[in-house]
CSV table of C-alpha atoms and ligand atoms in Angstrom, one decimal:
chain,number,residue,atom,x,y,z
A,4,MET,CA,37.5,-12.6,-74.8
A,5,GLU,CA,35.1,-11.8,-71.9
A,6,GLN,CA,34.5,-8.1,-71.4
A,7,ILE,CA,36.2,-6.8,-68.2
A,8,ILE,CA,34.4,-3.9,-66.6
A,9,SER,CA,36.4,-1.6,-64.0
A,10,ARG,CA,35.1,-0.5,-60.8
A,11,CYS,CA,33.8,2.8,-62.3
A,12,GLY,CA,32.3,1.2,-65.4
A,13,ASN,CA,35.1,1.7,-68.0
A,14,VAL,CA,35.7,-1.4,-70.1
A,15,CYS,CA,39.1,-2.3,-69.2
A,16,SER,CA,39.4,-5.1,-71.9
A,17,GLU,CA,38.9,-2.5,-74.6
A,18,CYS,CA,40.8,0.4,-73.0
A,19,PRO,CA,43.7,1.8,-75.2
A,20,TRP,CA,45.9,1.9,-72.1
A,21,SER,CA,45.4,-1.9,-71.4
A,22,ARG,CA,47.6,-5.0,-72.3
A,23,TYR,CA,44.5,-6.4,-74.0
A,24,MET,CA,44.6,-3.8,-76.7
A,25,ARG,CA,48.3,-4.2,-77.2
A,26,LYS,CA,47.6,-7.8,-78.0
A,27,LYS,CA,44.8,-6.9,-80.4
A,28,ILE,CA,46.4,-4.0,-82.3
A,29,ASN,CA,49.7,-4.7,-84.2
A,30,LYS,CA,52.7,-2.5,-83.6
A,31,GLU,CA,52.6,-0.9,-86.9
A,32,ASP,CA,49.0,0.1,-86.5
A,33,TRP,CA,49.6,1.6,-83.1
A,34,GLU,CA,50.4,5.2,-84.0
A,35,GLU,CA,47.4,5.6,-86.2
A,36,TYR,CA,45.2,3.9,-83.6
A,37,SER,CA,46.5,6.2,-80.6
A,38,GLU,CA,46.0,9.3,-82.8
A,39,GLN,CA,42.4,8.3,-83.3
A,40,VAL,CA,42.1,7.8,-79.5
A,41,LYS,CA,43.5,11.2,-78.8
A,42,LYS,CA,41.1,12.8,-81.4
A,43,TYR,CA,38.1,11.5,-79.4
A,44,THR,CA,39.2,11.5,-75.9
A,45,GLY,CA,41.9,14.1,-75.8
A,46,TYR,CA,44.5,11.7,-74.4
A,47,LYS,CA,47.1,9.7,-76.4
A,48,PRO,CA,47.7,6.1,-75.1
A,49,ILE,CA,51.4,5.5,-74.1
A,50,LYS,CA,53.7,3.7,-76.4
A,51,TYR,CA,53.2,0.1,-77.7
A,52,GLU,CA,56.5,-0.9,-76.2
A,53,TRP,CA,55.0,-0.7,-72.7
A,54,GLU,CA,53.2,-3.9,-71.8
A,55,GLY,CA,50.0,-2.1,-71.0
A,56,CYS,CA,47.8,-1.8,-67.8
A,57,VAL,CA,46.7,-5.0,-66.1
A,58,GLY,CA,43.2,-3.4,-65.3
A,59,CYS,CA,41.8,-1.9,-62.1
A,60,LEU,CA,40.3,-5.1,-60.7
A,61,THR,CA,43.8,-6.4,-60.1
A,62,PRO,CA,44.4,-6.4,-56.3
A,63,ASN,CA,47.1,-3.7,-55.2
A,64,GLU,CA,49.6,-6.5,-54.1
A,65,GLU,CA,49.4,-8.0,-57.7
A,66,LEU,CA,49.9,-4.7,-59.5
A,67,PRO,CA,53.3,-4.6,-61.3
A,68,LYS,CA,55.8,-2.1,-60.0
A,69,HIS,CA,55.5,0.8,-62.3
A,70,PRO,CA,54.7,4.5,-61.6
A,71,PHE,CA,51.6,4.1,-63.9
A,72,TYR,CA,49.9,2.2,-61.2
A,73,ASN,CA,50.1,4.9,-58.5
A,74,PHE,CA,47.2,6.5,-60.3
A,75,LEU,CA,45.2,3.2,-59.9
A,76,LYS,CA,46.2,2.9,-56.2
A,77,LYS,CA,44.9,6.3,-55.3
A,78,CYS,CA,41.6,6.1,-57.2
A,79,ARG,CA,38.8,6.6,-54.8
A,80,THR,CA,36.2,4.6,-56.8
A,81,ARG,CA,38.6,1.7,-57.0
A,82,LYS,CA,39.2,1.9,-53.3
A,83,CYS,CA,35.5,2.1,-52.6
A,84,GLY,CA,34.6,-0.8,-54.7
A,85,THR,CA,37.3,-2.9,-53.4
A,86,TYR,CA,36.4,-2.2,-49.7
A,87,ASN,CA,32.7,-2.8,-50.3
A,88,GLU,CA,33.6,-6.0,-52.4
A,89,VAL,CA,31.2,-4.9,-55.3
A,90,LYS,CA,32.3,-5.8,-58.9
A,91,ASN,CA,31.7,-2.2,-59.9
A,92,CYS,CA,29.5,0.7,-58.8
A,93,ALA,CA,26.6,-0.7,-60.6
A,94,TYR,CA,26.2,-3.4,-57.8
A,95,CYS,CA,26.2,-0.7,-55.0
A,96,GLY,CA,23.1,0.5,-53.3
A,97,ARG,CA,24.3,4.1,-53.5
A,98,PHE,CA,24.7,3.9,-57.3
A,99,PRO,CA,24.9,6.5,-58.7
A,100,CYS,CA,26.8,8.3,-55.9
A,101,ALA,CA,28.2,11.8,-56.0
A,102,ASN,CA,31.9,10.7,-55.4
A,103,THR,CA,32.4,8.0,-58.0
A,104,VAL,CA,34.7,9.1,-60.8
A,105,ALA,CA,32.2,7.6,-63.2
A,106,SER,CA,31.0,10.3,-65.5
A,107,ASN,CA,28.9,10.8,-68.8
A,108,ASN,CA,31.5,12.8,-70.6
A,109,PHE,CA,31.9,10.2,-73.2
A,110,THR,CA,28.5,9.7,-74.7
A,111,LYS,CA,28.2,9.8,-78.5
A,112,GLU,CA,26.4,13.1,-78.4
A,113,LYS,CA,28.8,14.9,-76.1
A,114,VAL,CA,32.0,13.8,-78.1
A,115,SER,CA,30.2,14.7,-81.4
A,116,ASP,CA,29.5,18.2,-79.9
A,117,LYS,CA,32.9,18.5,-78.9
A,118,ILE,CA,34.5,17.6,-82.2
A,119,GLY,CA,31.8,19.3,-84.2
A,120,SER,CA,30.7,16.4,-86.3
A,121,GLU,CA,28.5,13.4,-85.9
A,122,ILE,CA,30.3,10.3,-84.8
A,123,ASP,CA,29.2,7.0,-86.4
A,124,ASP,CA,28.6,3.8,-84.5
A,125,LYS,CA,31.8,2.1,-85.6
A,126,THR,CA,34.0,5.0,-84.4
A,127,PHE,CA,32.0,5.2,-81.1
A,128,GLU,CA,32.6,1.5,-80.5
A,129,SER,CA,36.3,1.6,-81.4
A,130,TYR,CA,37.5,4.7,-79.6
A,131,ILE,CA,34.9,6.0,-77.1
A,132,LYS,CA,32.4,3.5,-75.7
A,133,MET,CA,34.9,2.1,-73.3
A,134,PHE,CA,35.0,5.4,-71.5
A,135,ASP,CA,31.2,6.0,-71.4
A,136,SER,CA,31.3,4.7,-67.8
A,137,MET,CA,28.0,6.1,-66.6
A,138,THR,CA,26.1,4.5,-69.4
A,139,ASN,CA,27.8,1.2,-69.0
A,140,LEU,CA,27.1,1.1,-65.3
A,141,LYS,CA,23.3,2.1,-65.9
A,142,LYS,CA,23.0,-0.7,-68.3
A,143,ILE,CA,24.5,-3.3,-65.9
A,144,HIS,CA,22.4,-1.8,-62.9
A,145,SER,CA,19.2,-2.1,-64.8
A,146,ASP,CA,19.8,-5.8,-65.4
A,147,LEU,CA,20.4,-6.7,-61.7
A,148,HIS,CA,17.9,-8.0,-59.2
A,149,ASP,CA,17.6,-6.3,-55.8
A,150,ASP,CA,19.5,-9.2,-54.0
A,151,GLN,CA,22.7,-8.6,-56.2
A,152,ILE,CA,22.9,-5.0,-55.0
A,153,LYS,CA,24.8,-4.3,-51.8
A,154,ASN,CA,25.0,-1.3,-49.5
A,155,PRO,CA,28.3,0.1,-48.8
A,156,LYS,CA,29.9,-0.5,-45.4
A,157,PRO,CA,30.0,2.9,-43.5
A,158,VAL,CA,33.2,4.6,-42.6
A,159,SER,CA,33.5,7.3,-40.0
A,160,LYS,CA,35.2,10.7,-40.3
A,161,LYS,CA,38.4,11.1,-38.1
A,162,THR,CA,39.6,14.2,-36.7
A,163,ASP,CA,43.2,15.3,-36.3
A,164,ILE,CA,42.6,18.5,-34.5
A,165,VAL,CA,45.2,19.0,-31.8
A,166,GLU,CA,43.8,20.2,-28.3
A,167,LEU,CA,45.1,23.5,-27.3
A,168,LYS,CA,47.2,23.9,-24.1
A,169,GLY,CA,47.2,27.6,-23.5
A,170,GLU,CA,45.5,30.8,-24.4
A,171,PHE,CA,45.7,33.1,-27.5
A,172,LYS,CA,47.2,36.6,-26.9
A,173,ASN,CA,44.0,38.2,-27.8
A,174,GLU,CA,40.3,37.8,-28.4
A,175,ASN,CA,40.5,38.3,-32.1
A,176,TYR,CA,42.9,35.3,-32.4
A,177,HIS,CA,40.7,33.2,-30.5
A,178,LYS,CA,37.5,34.0,-32.6
A,179,THR,CA,39.5,33.4,-35.6
A,180,TYR,CA,40.7,30.0,-34.4
A,181,LYS,CA,37.0,29.2,-33.5
A,182,LYS,CA,36.1,29.8,-37.2
A,183,LEU,CA,38.8,27.5,-38.3
A,184,ILE,CA,37.6,24.9,-36.0
A,185,GLU,CA,34.1,25.4,-37.6
A,186,ILE,CA,35.5,24.7,-41.0
A,187,ALA,CA,37.6,21.8,-39.9
A,188,ASN,CA,34.7,20.0,-38.4
A,189,SER,CA,32.4,20.5,-41.4
A,190,ASN,CA,31.9,18.1,-44.2
A,191,LEU,CA,33.1,20.6,-46.7
A,192,SER,CA,29.8,20.0,-48.7
A,193,ILE,CA,30.6,16.3,-49.4
A,194,LYS,CA,27.5,14.3,-49.7
A,195,GLY,CA,28.0,10.6,-48.7
A,196,ILE,CA,31.0,11.2,-46.6
A,197,ASP,CA,30.2,7.9,-44.8
A,198,THR,CA,31.4,6.0,-48.0
A,199,VAL,CA,35.0,5.2,-48.8
A,200,SER,CA,34.8,7.3,-52.0
A,201,GLY,CA,33.0,10.2,-50.2
A,202,TYR,CA,35.6,10.2,-47.5
A,203,GLU,CA,38.5,10.1,-49.9
A,204,ASN,CA,36.9,13.0,-51.7
A,205,TYR,CA,36.6,15.0,-48.4
A,206,LEU,CA,40.3,14.3,-47.7
A,207,ILE,CA,41.3,15.7,-51.1
A,208,ARG,CA,39.0,18.7,-50.6
A,209,LYS,CA,40.4,19.2,-47.2
A,210,ASP,CA,44.0,19.3,-48.2
A,211,ILE,CA,43.2,21.7,-51.0
A,212,LEU,CA,41.0,24.1,-48.8
A,213,TRP,CA,43.7,24.2,-46.0
A,214,ARG,CA,46.4,25.0,-48.4
A,215,LEU,CA,44.5,27.7,-49.8
A,216,LEU,CA,43.7,29.1,-46.5
A,217,TRP,CA,47.4,29.0,-45.7
A,218,ILE,CA,48.4,30.8,-48.9
A,219,PHE,CA,45.6,33.5,-48.5
A,220,GLY,CA,46.5,34.2,-45.0
A,221,LEU,CA,50.2,34.3,-45.4
A,222,TYR,CA,50.8,35.8,-48.9
A,223,GLY,CA,47.4,37.5,-49.6
A,224,LYS,CA,47.2,41.4,-50.0
A,225,LEU,CA,45.3,42.8,-47.1
A,226,SER,CA,43.3,45.9,-47.0
A,227,LYS,CA,41.0,46.2,-44.2
A,228,ASN,CA,38.4,43.4,-44.4
A,229,GLU,CA,39.4,42.4,-48.0
A,230,LEU,CA,42.1,40.1,-49.3
A,231,SER,CA,43.3,39.4,-52.8
A,232,ILE,CA,45.8,37.1,-54.2
A,233,ASP,CA,46.9,36.6,-57.9
A,234,SER,CA,47.3,33.2,-59.7
A,235,ALA,CA,51.1,33.4,-59.9
A,236,THR,CA,51.5,33.8,-56.1
A,237,LEU,CA,49.1,31.0,-55.5
A,238,TYR,CA,51.1,28.7,-57.9
A,239,GLU,CA,54.4,29.5,-56.3
A,240,ASN,CA,53.1,28.5,-52.9
A,241,ARG,CA,50.7,25.7,-53.8
A,242,LYS,CA,52.9,22.6,-52.9
A,243,PRO,CA,52.0,19.9,-51.9
A,244,ILE,CA,48.6,20.4,-53.7
A,245,SER,CA,47.6,21.1,-57.1
A,246,LEU,CA,45.4,24.4,-57.7
A,247,PRO,CA,41.9,24.1,-58.9
A,248,SER,CA,42.3,23.7,-62.6
A,249,ASN,CA,39.3,25.3,-64.0
A,250,GLU,CA,36.4,27.7,-63.1
A,251,GLU,CA,34.0,25.0,-62.1
A,252,HIS,CA,36.6,23.6,-59.7
A,253,TRP,CA,37.4,27.0,-58.2
A,254,LYS,CA,33.6,27.5,-57.8
A,255,LEU,CA,33.5,24.6,-55.4
A,256,TYR,CA,36.0,26.3,-53.0
A,257,ILE,CA,34.2,29.6,-53.5
A,258,ASN,CA,31.0,28.1,-52.3
A,259,ILE,CA,32.6,26.3,-49.3
A,260,LEU,CA,34.2,29.7,-48.2
A,261,ALA,CA,31.0,31.6,-48.7
A,262,GLU,CA,29.3,29.1,-46.1
A,263,PHE,CA,31.8,30.3,-43.5
A,264,GLY,CA,31.4,34.0,-44.2
A,265,ILE,CA,34.1,34.7,-46.7
A,266,ASN,CA,32.7,36.0,-50.0
A,267,THR,CA,35.0,35.2,-52.8
A,268,LYS,CA,35.2,36.2,-56.4
A,269,LEU,CA,37.3,34.8,-59.4
A,270,GLU,CA,38.4,37.9,-61.4
A,271,ILE,CA,39.8,36.6,-64.8
A,272,LYS,CA,42.4,39.0,-66.3
A,273,THR,CA,43.0,37.5,-69.7
A,274,ASP,CA,41.2,35.8,-72.8
A,275,LYS,CA,44.1,33.4,-72.8
A,276,LEU,CA,43.2,31.7,-69.5
A,277,TYR,CA,43.1,28.0,-70.7
A,278,THR,CA,45.8,25.7,-72.2
A,279,PRO,CA,44.7,23.5,-75.1
A,280,GLY,CA,44.5,20.7,-72.7
A,281,GLY,CA,41.7,22.7,-70.8
A,282,TYR,CA,43.8,23.7,-67.7
A,283,MET,CA,43.8,27.2,-66.3
A,284,ARG,CA,47.1,29.1,-67.0
A,285,VAL,CA,48.7,31.0,-63.9
A,286,LYS,CA,50.5,33.5,-66.1
A,287,VAL,CA,49.6,35.2,-69.3
A,288,PRO,CA,51.8,33.4,-72.1
A,289,GLN,CA,55.1,35.4,-72.7
A,290,THR,CA,54.4,37.7,-69.7
A,291,ASN,CA,54.7,37.5,-65.9
A,292,LYS,CA,51.1,38.9,-65.5
A,293,PRO,CA,48.8,36.6,-63.6
A,294,THR,CA,45.8,35.2,-65.3
A,295,TYR,CA,43.3,35.5,-62.4
A,296,ILE,CA,43.0,37.2,-59.2
A,297,ILE,CA,41.1,35.7,-56.1
A,298,GLU,CA,39.3,38.5,-54.2
A,299,MET,CA,37.8,37.9,-50.8
A,300,LYS,CA,35.7,40.0,-48.4
A,301,ALA,CA,34.9,39.0,-44.9
A,302,ASN,CA,31.1,39.2,-43.9
A,303,PRO,CA,30.2,41.6,-41.1
A,304,LYS,CA,30.5,38.9,-38.4
A,305,LEU,CA,34.1,38.1,-39.5
A,306,GLN,CA,34.8,41.8,-39.9
A,307,LYS,CA,34.1,42.4,-36.1
A,308,TYR,CA,37.2,40.4,-35.2
A,309,GLN,CA,39.2,41.3,-38.4
A,310,PHE,CA,39.4,37.8,-39.5
A,311,PHE,CA,42.0,38.2,-42.3
A,312,LYS,CA,44.3,40.2,-40.3
A,313,ALA,CA,44.2,37.9,-37.4
A,314,LEU,CA,44.7,34.9,-39.6
A,315,ASN,CA,47.8,36.6,-41.1
A,316,GLU,CA,49.2,37.3,-37.7
A,317,ILE,CA,48.6,33.8,-36.4
A,318,LEU,CA,50.1,32.2,-39.5
A,319,SER,CA,53.1,34.5,-39.4
A,320,GLU,CA,53.7,33.9,-35.9
A,321,LEU,CA,53.4,30.1,-36.2
A,322,LYS,CA,55.9,30.2,-39.3
A,323,SER,CA,58.5,32.1,-37.3
A,324,LYS,CA,58.2,29.8,-34.2
A,325,VAL,CA,58.2,26.3,-35.9
A,326,GLY,CA,59.6,27.1,-39.4
A,327,LYS,CA,59.0,24.2,-41.8
A,328,ARG,CA,56.6,22.4,-39.5
A,329,ALA,CA,54.2,25.4,-39.6
A,330,PHE,CA,51.9,24.3,-42.4
A,331,THR,CA,51.5,20.7,-40.9
A,332,ASN,CA,50.7,22.4,-37.5
A,333,PHE,CA,48.2,24.7,-39.2
A,334,LYS,CA,46.4,21.7,-40.9
A,335,LYS,CA,45.9,20.2,-37.4
A,336,LEU,CA,45.1,23.6,-35.8
A,337,ASN,CA,48.0,23.1,-33.5
A,338,PHE,CA,48.7,26.5,-32.3
A,339,ASN,CA,50.4,25.4,-29.0
A,340,SER,CA,53.7,27.0,-29.9
A,341,ILE,CA,52.3,30.5,-30.1
A,342,LEU,CA,49.9,30.3,-27.0
A,343,SER,CA,50.7,31.9,-23.7
B,15,SF4,S1,39.3,5.6,-62.9
B,15,SF4,FE1,39.5,4.2,-61.1
B,15,SF4,S2,38.0,2.9,-61.1
B,15,SF4,FE2,38.0,3.7,-63.1
B,15,SF4,S3,39.3,2.4,-64.4
B,15,SF4,FE3,40.5,3.9,-63.4
B,15,SF4,S4,41.3,3.0,-61.5
B,15,SF4,FE4,39.6,1.9,-62.1
B,16,SF4,S1,29.7,4.3,-52.8
B,16,SF4,FE1,29.9,5.3,-54.8
B,16,SF4,S2,32.1,4.9,-55.5
B,16,SF4,FE2,31.5,3.5,-53.7
B,16,SF4,S3,30.9,1.6,-54.7
B,16,SF4,FE3,29.1,2.8,-54.2
B,16,SF4,S4,28.6,3.9,-56.2
B,16,SF4,FE4,30.8,3.1,-56.3
């Protein structure tokens, strides 16, 4: 059969989650096959009984109704490729862009390093190569002529900031609000925000950052110009977002906060920080102790108007005034209910 390449460079027609592989592998061989996939990729393909994924090139309206496909529908690379009408990222003038989910985590060398022994060609072809997306895309890209490559159609950033219809009760609140406006108007360090994948990435980052500011402001322990919060408190109040899942991911938000004068540190409290799947735990196993603490210090400019204290007071007041709508209002910087 002809090879089917996904938007991000995976080989759909050889993917263990696809219906193509369920036709190729017999039911009795499935368990052993799926264990091998898990050994090299870290994930076990779902049961043989499921008919399998129809592939990410299938348009949304033709996808079967199954929760599995929510992941496909939300994928920013798939959305970007569809919007720009390119077969996959290799055909795009921005390739390789910072926002595609294509990665080079599944090269032969990287997987060999991870499992601690050299992988032979046959094993690589059978269980890994279909996910070596960046290498797959680079190969396609190098064979294309210039006239086959298309620039993405630009998209513009939208703002949902609500206009204020009154005055804050003091100057410190007003200056804190100005700082929040500055954060809301920034690109949050996203490169290529004018592409669908960049903009989608920005929206995810914005949702996480705004929830973190909400939790820090309302539930953080305040001491003068410093604020700290533990992993368990963060976890309890995280919804509707998922917390950064590893140190690298936290670093992203730490760097963004630093740009706005909030110097942040991740203090690890245990040597049992990670689950076997590679996610950060929020509590030390068999205890109630947090696994990490986020510590923040306002820079001298922010200290002048007691940023953390003002944030805490604004958010507390907002919460008492509008209850469950408070977080949604905060995200839009809609403080009208607490203005005079
Ligand atoms: S990660 Fe996105 S682009 Fe890649 S195969 Fe999955 S749905 Fe398609
Ligand atoms: S902008 Fe990025 S994600 Fe979108 S099609 Fe181009 S390379 Fe792919």
